[in-house]
Amino acid sequence: MALPVSDVERFEASRPRLEAIAYRLLGSAGEAEDAVQETYLRWQAADVARVEVPEAWLTKVLTNLCLNQLTSARARRETYVGQWLPEPLLAGDPMLGPADTAEQRESVSFAVLTLLERLTPGERAVYVLREAFGYPHREIAAILDLTEAASQQVFHRAKRHVAEGRTRTEVDGAAARRVVEEFLAAATSGRTEPLVRLLTADAVSIGDGGGKVPARAKAFEGARAVATFMRGLFKPGKAKRALAGGTVAVHVDTANGDPAVVAVVDGRVIGVMCLEVTPEGIAGFRNQVNPDKLERATRRWAAADHGEPLFHAF
């Protein structure tokens, strides 16, 4: 049965928030959209007149759908080819959600989304609802069928696990862009030492090709190993050009709030490299080249003018 226009509008008003929650819980824009659509179907089938607080009802339904999805996703990722990384969201994507506070901005970064994979589904839900969206523990407890005290305990445990995996730093956007441009200049210089000087001693580079694009199954660790890999990555070659499908336009942009290198061929995004920039240097590279996880980025890229690329590779 079709919903009254007012009830459809009520749901649509909540859609951006629901998509932002689902993305943080699942790390996949496509899966987040599916979860929100299933929430709409539940809303459509419900006796909406008896729903006292629609926002709470929708959040509860969505969160539990995502928890079920996370449980099955863990099994799938055990057989995933190579490293698993989230799907990148380019600047301006509404699915990025709120970014008013440092906690909100951090919660959608590639570094934190990757760390959230270490949490149990329940820990991840509590962390996201509290840290990124500021839900009080009383409401989180109602959403997840916990006591308020249990929600607080789970949140502190989850936050500790995330904190153990990284040191929170915020770098000015303009300064971060300069670092990325310096990195690209060093990476294309053909020399390793300029790259090493830009990296932290414990820098890491991780790539996700999903078994469809070549990507090393094991992360590169340490400044020199990462620098050597990056120097080789940007070294011109006919084989690389053939693999990319043409000349690669290299742009500096942002993805998930992080400074990023976006590689584009004929309007198609073929790679997004998110850089974790700290005051001490570049601490991490997370390289998404799985074409299945770049479809939304390509659509977003086509919808805006990004100007001339910094340079053309290969």
Coordinates of C-alpha atoms in Angstrom, one line a residue:
M1 CA 0.0 0.0 0.0
A2 CA 1.3 3.4 -1.0
L3 CA 2.3 5.7 1.9
P4 CA 0.7 9.2 2.2
V5 CA 2.8 11.9 0.8
S6 CA 3.5 13.3 4.3
D7 CA 4.9 9.9 5.4
V8 CA 7.1 9.6 2.3
E9 CA 8.4 13.2 2.9
R10 CA 9.1 12.3 6.6
F11 CA 11.2 9.4 5.5
E12 CA 13.0 11.3 2.8
A13 CA 13.9 14.0 5.3
S14 CA 15.7 11.3 7.3
R15 CA 17.4 9.6 4.4
P16 CA 20.6 11.6 4.4
R17 CA 21.2 10.8 8.1
L18 CA 20.3 7.2 7.6
E19 CA 22.6 6.8 4.7
A20 CA 25.5 8.5 6.7
I21 CA 24.9 6.1 9.6
A22 CA 24.7 3.0 7.3
Y23 CA 27.9 4.0 5.5
R24 CA 29.9 4.3 8.7
L25 CA 28.5 1.0 9.9
L26 CA 29.1 -0.9 6.6
G27 CA 32.0 0.9 4.9
S28 CA 30.2 0.5 1.6
A29 CA 28.1 3.1 -0.1
G30 CA 26.2 0.5 -2.2
E31 CA 25.4 -1.6 0.9
A32 CA 24.4 1.5 2.8
E33 CA 21.9 2.5 0.0
D34 CA 20.5 -1.0 0.1
A35 CA 20.0 -0.9 3.9
V36 CA 18.2 2.4 3.7
Q37 CA 16.0 1.2 0.9
E38 CA 15.1 -1.9 3.0
T39 CA 14.3 0.5 5.9
Y40 CA 11.9 2.4 3.6
L41 CA 10.2 -0.9 2.8
R42 CA 9.8 -1.6 6.5
W43 CA 8.5 1.9 7.0
Q44 CA 6.0 1.4 4.1
A45 CA 4.7 -1.8 5.7
A46 CA 4.5 -0.4 9.2
D47 CA 1.5 1.1 11.0
V48 CA 3.1 4.6 10.8
A49 CA 0.3 6.2 12.7
R50 CA 1.4 4.3 15.8
V51 CA 5.1 5.2 15.5
E52 CA 5.6 7.8 18.3
V53 CA 9.1 9.0 17.3
P54 CA 9.8 8.3 13.6
E55 CA 13.5 9.2 13.7
A56 CA 14.1 6.7 16.6
W57 CA 12.0 4.0 14.8
L58 CA 13.9 4.4 11.5
T59 CA 17.3 4.5 13.2
K60 CA 16.5 1.3 15.2
V61 CA 15.3 -0.5 12.1
L62 CA 18.3 0.6 10.0
T63 CA 20.9 -0.1 12.7
N64 CA 19.6 -3.7 13.2
L65 CA 19.6 -4.3 9.4
C66 CA 23.2 -3.1 9.3
L67 CA 24.1 -5.3 12.3
N68 CA 22.8 -8.4 10.4
Q69 CA 24.7 -7.2 7.3
L70 CA 27.9 -6.8 9.3
T71 CA 27.7 -10.4 10.6
S72 CA 27.4 -11.8 7.1
A73 CA 30.0 -9.4 5.8
R74 CA 32.6 -10.7 8.3
A75 CA 32.3 -14.2 6.8
R76 CA 32.6 -12.8 3.2
R77 CA 35.7 -10.8 4.1
E78 CA 37.5 -13.9 5.3
T79 CA 37.6 -15.0 1.7
Y80 CA 38.1 -11.5 0.2
V81 CA 41.1 -11.4 -2.2
G82 CA 43.9 -9.3 -0.6
Q83 CA 43.3 -6.4 1.7
W84 CA 39.8 -5.0 2.3
L85 CA 39.3 -1.2 2.4
P86 CA 36.2 0.9 2.6
E87 CA 34.5 2.4 -0.5
P88 CA 35.8 6.0 -0.8
L89 CA 33.5 9.0 -0.8
L90 CA 34.7 12.1 -2.6
A91 CA 34.3 15.7 -1.3
G92 CA 30.8 16.9 -1.2
D93 CA 29.2 13.4 -1.1
P94 CA 26.1 13.7 1.2
M95 CA 26.8 10.3 2.5
L96 CA 29.7 11.7 4.4
G97 CA 27.3 13.1 6.9
P98 CA 28.0 15.7 9.6
A99 CA 31.5 17.2 9.8
D100 CA 31.1 19.9 12.4
T101 CA 33.4 18.4 15.1
A102 CA 36.8 16.7 15.0
E103 CA 35.1 13.4 16.2
Q104 CA 32.6 13.5 13.3
R105 CA 35.2 14.2 10.7
E106 CA 37.5 11.5 12.1
S107 CA 34.6 8.9 12.2
V108 CA 34.4 8.8 8.4
S109 CA 38.1 8.9 7.7
F110 CA 39.6 5.9 5.9
A111 CA 41.9 5.3 8.8
V112 CA 39.1 5.0 11.3
L113 CA 36.7 3.1 9.0
T114 CA 39.4 0.5 8.6
L115 CA 40.0 0.3 12.3
L116 CA 36.3 -0.1 12.9
E117 CA 36.6 -3.5 11.2
R118 CA 38.3 -4.7 14.4
L119 CA 35.2 -4.1 16.5
T120 CA 32.3 -6.4 17.0
P121 CA 29.1 -5.3 15.2
G122 CA 27.6 -4.1 18.5
E123 CA 30.7 -2.1 19.4
R124 CA 30.8 -0.5 16.0
A125 CA 27.1 0.5 16.2
V126 CA 27.5 2.1 19.6
Y127 CA 30.7 3.9 18.6
V128 CA 29.1 5.3 15.4
L129 CA 25.9 6.4 17.0
R130 CA 27.6 8.1 19.9
E131 CA 30.8 9.4 18.3
A132 CA 29.6 10.5 14.9
F133 CA 26.0 11.4 15.6
G134 CA 25.9 12.3 19.3
Y135 CA 23.1 10.0 20.3
P136 CA 22.7 9.9 24.1
H137 CA 23.3 6.5 25.6
R138 CA 19.7 6.3 26.7
E139 CA 18.6 6.4 23.0
I140 CA 21.4 4.0 21.9
A141 CA 20.3 1.6 24.6
A142 CA 16.8 1.7 23.2
I143 CA 18.0 1.2 19.6
L144 CA 20.2 -1.8 20.5
D145 CA 18.1 -3.3 23.3
L146 CA 20.9 -2.6 25.9
T147 CA 20.9 -1.0 29.3
E148 CA 22.2 2.6 29.4
A149 CA 25.1 1.4 31.5
A150 CA 26.0 -1.3 29.0
S151 CA 25.9 1.2 26.2
Q152 CA 28.4 3.4 28.0
Q153 CA 30.7 0.4 28.7
V154 CA 30.6 -0.7 25.1
F155 CA 31.3 2.8 23.9
H156 CA 34.4 3.3 26.1
R157 CA 35.7 -0.2 25.1
A158 CA 35.2 0.6 21.4
K159 CA 36.8 4.0 21.7
R160 CA 39.8 2.5 23.4
H161 CA 40.2 0.0 20.6
V162 CA 40.1 2.7 18.0
A163 CA 42.5 4.9 19.9
E164 CA 45.0 2.1 20.2
G165 CA 45.2 1.9 16.4
R166 CA 46.0 5.5 15.8
T167 CA 46.9 8.9 17.2
R168 CA 44.3 11.6 16.5
T169 CA 45.7 14.5 14.6
E170 CA 44.2 17.2 12.6
V171 CA 46.1 19.1 9.9
D172 CA 45.0 22.3 8.2
G173 CA 43.5 21.5 4.8
A174 CA 45.8 23.8 2.9
A175 CA 48.8 22.4 4.6
A176 CA 47.7 18.9 3.9
R177 CA 47.2 19.7 0.2
R178 CA 50.8 21.1 0.1
V179 CA 52.0 17.8 1.6
V180 CA 50.2 15.8 -1.0
E181 CA 51.7 17.9 -3.8
E182 CA 55.1 17.5 -2.3
F183 CA 54.5 13.8 -2.1
L184 CA 53.6 13.6 -5.8
A185 CA 56.6 15.7 -6.8
A186 CA 58.8 13.3 -4.8
A187 CA 57.1 10.2 -6.1
T188 CA 57.7 11.2 -9.7
S189 CA 61.2 12.4 -9.2
G190 CA 62.6 8.9 -9.6
R191 CA 64.4 9.0 -6.3
T192 CA 63.6 7.4 -3.0
E193 CA 65.2 9.7 -0.5
P194 CA 62.8 12.7 -1.1
L195 CA 59.9 10.4 -0.4
V196 CA 61.4 8.9 2.7
R197 CA 61.8 12.4 4.2
L198 CA 58.0 13.0 3.8
L199 CA 57.0 9.8 5.6
T200 CA 56.8 8.9 9.2
A201 CA 59.2 6.0 10.2
D202 CA 56.2 3.6 10.7
A203 CA 54.4 4.6 7.5
V204 CA 52.1 2.0 6.0
S205 CA 50.6 1.5 2.5
I206 CA 47.6 -0.7 1.9
G207 CA 45.9 -1.5 -1.4
D208 CA 42.5 -3.0 -2.2
G209 CA 42.2 -4.5 -5.7
G210 CA 39.4 -7.0 -4.8
G211 CA 41.1 -9.5 -7.0
K212 CA 40.2 -7.5 -10.1
V213 CA 43.1 -5.1 -10.2
P214 CA 46.7 -6.0 -9.1
A215 CA 47.3 -5.0 -5.5
R216 CA 49.7 -6.5 -3.0
A217 CA 48.0 -8.8 -0.5
K218 CA 50.3 -7.7 2.3
A219 CA 50.8 -4.1 3.4
F220 CA 54.1 -2.2 2.9
E221 CA 55.4 -1.2 6.2
G222 CA 58.2 1.3 7.1
A223 CA 59.2 4.5 5.4
R224 CA 61.8 3.0 3.0
A225 CA 59.6 0.1 1.9
V226 CA 56.6 2.5 1.3
A227 CA 58.9 5.0 -0.5
T228 CA 60.3 2.3 -2.8
F229 CA 56.8 1.1 -3.6
M230 CA 55.5 4.6 -4.4
R231 CA 58.5 5.4 -6.6
G232 CA 57.8 2.3 -8.6
L233 CA 54.1 3.0 -8.7
F234 CA 54.5 6.4 -10.4
K235 CA 57.3 5.2 -12.8
P236 CA 56.0 5.5 -16.4
G237 CA 55.6 2.3 -18.4
K238 CA 53.6 1.0 -21.3
A239 CA 52.3 -2.0 -19.3
K240 CA 50.9 0.4 -16.6
R241 CA 49.2 2.6 -19.3
A242 CA 47.6 -0.5 -20.8
L243 CA 46.4 -1.7 -17.4
A244 CA 45.0 1.7 -16.6
G245 CA 43.2 1.8 -20.0
G246 CA 44.9 5.0 -21.2
T247 CA 46.7 8.1 -19.9
V248 CA 46.0 8.8 -16.3
A249 CA 45.0 12.3 -15.1
V250 CA 46.2 12.8 -11.6
H251 CA 44.2 15.2 -9.4
V252 CA 44.6 16.3 -5.8
D253 CA 41.3 16.2 -4.0
T254 CA 39.7 14.9 -0.7
A255 CA 38.0 11.6 0.0
N256 CA 36.4 10.8 3.4
G257 CA 37.7 14.1 4.6
D258 CA 41.3 13.0 4.0
P259 CA 43.7 14.6 1.4
A260 CA 43.6 12.2 -1.6
V261 CA 45.1 11.5 -5.0
V262 CA 42.4 10.7 -7.5
A263 CA 43.4 8.9 -10.7
V264 CA 41.1 9.4 -13.7
V265 CA 41.0 7.9 -17.2
D266 CA 38.5 9.3 -19.7
G267 CA 36.3 10.5 -16.8
R268 CA 36.4 7.2 -15.0
V269 CA 37.9 7.1 -11.5
I270 CA 40.3 4.2 -11.5
G271 CA 42.0 4.8 -8.1
V272 CA 41.6 6.9 -5.0
M273 CA 44.7 7.1 -2.7
C274 CA 43.8 8.5 0.8
L275 CA 46.7 9.9 2.7
E276 CA 46.9 10.1 6.5
V277 CA 48.8 13.3 7.0
T278 CA 50.1 14.1 10.5
P279 CA 52.3 16.9 11.8
E280 CA 55.2 14.4 11.7
G281 CA 54.7 13.4 8.1
I282 CA 52.6 11.1 6.0
A283 CA 51.7 8.1 8.2
G284 CA 49.5 6.0 5.9
F285 CA 48.3 5.4 2.3
R286 CA 45.1 3.6 1.7
N287 CA 44.7 2.9 -2.0
Q288 CA 41.3 1.8 -3.4
V289 CA 41.6 0.5 -6.9
N290 CA 38.8 -2.2 -6.8
P291 CA 36.5 -1.0 -9.7
D292 CA 33.4 -2.2 -7.9
K293 CA 34.1 0.3 -5.1
L294 CA 34.8 3.2 -7.4
E295 CA 31.5 3.4 -9.3
R296 CA 30.0 6.0 -6.9
A297 CA 33.2 8.0 -7.0
T298 CA 33.0 8.1 -10.8
R299 CA 29.4 9.3 -10.7
R300 CA 30.4 12.1 -8.2
W301 CA 33.4 13.0 -10.3
A302 CA 31.4 13.4 -13.4
A303 CA 28.9 15.7 -11.6
A304 CA 31.5 18.5 -10.9
D305 CA 34.3 20.4 -12.6
H306 CA 37.6 19.5 -11.1
G307 CA 39.8 21.7 -13.3
E308 CA 43.1 20.6 -14.9
P309 CA 44.9 17.6 -13.4
L310 CA 48.2 18.2 -11.5
F311 CA 49.9 16.1 -14.2
H312 CA 49.3 13.1 -16.5
A313 CA 50.9 9.8 -15.5
F314 CA 52.2 6.9 -17.7

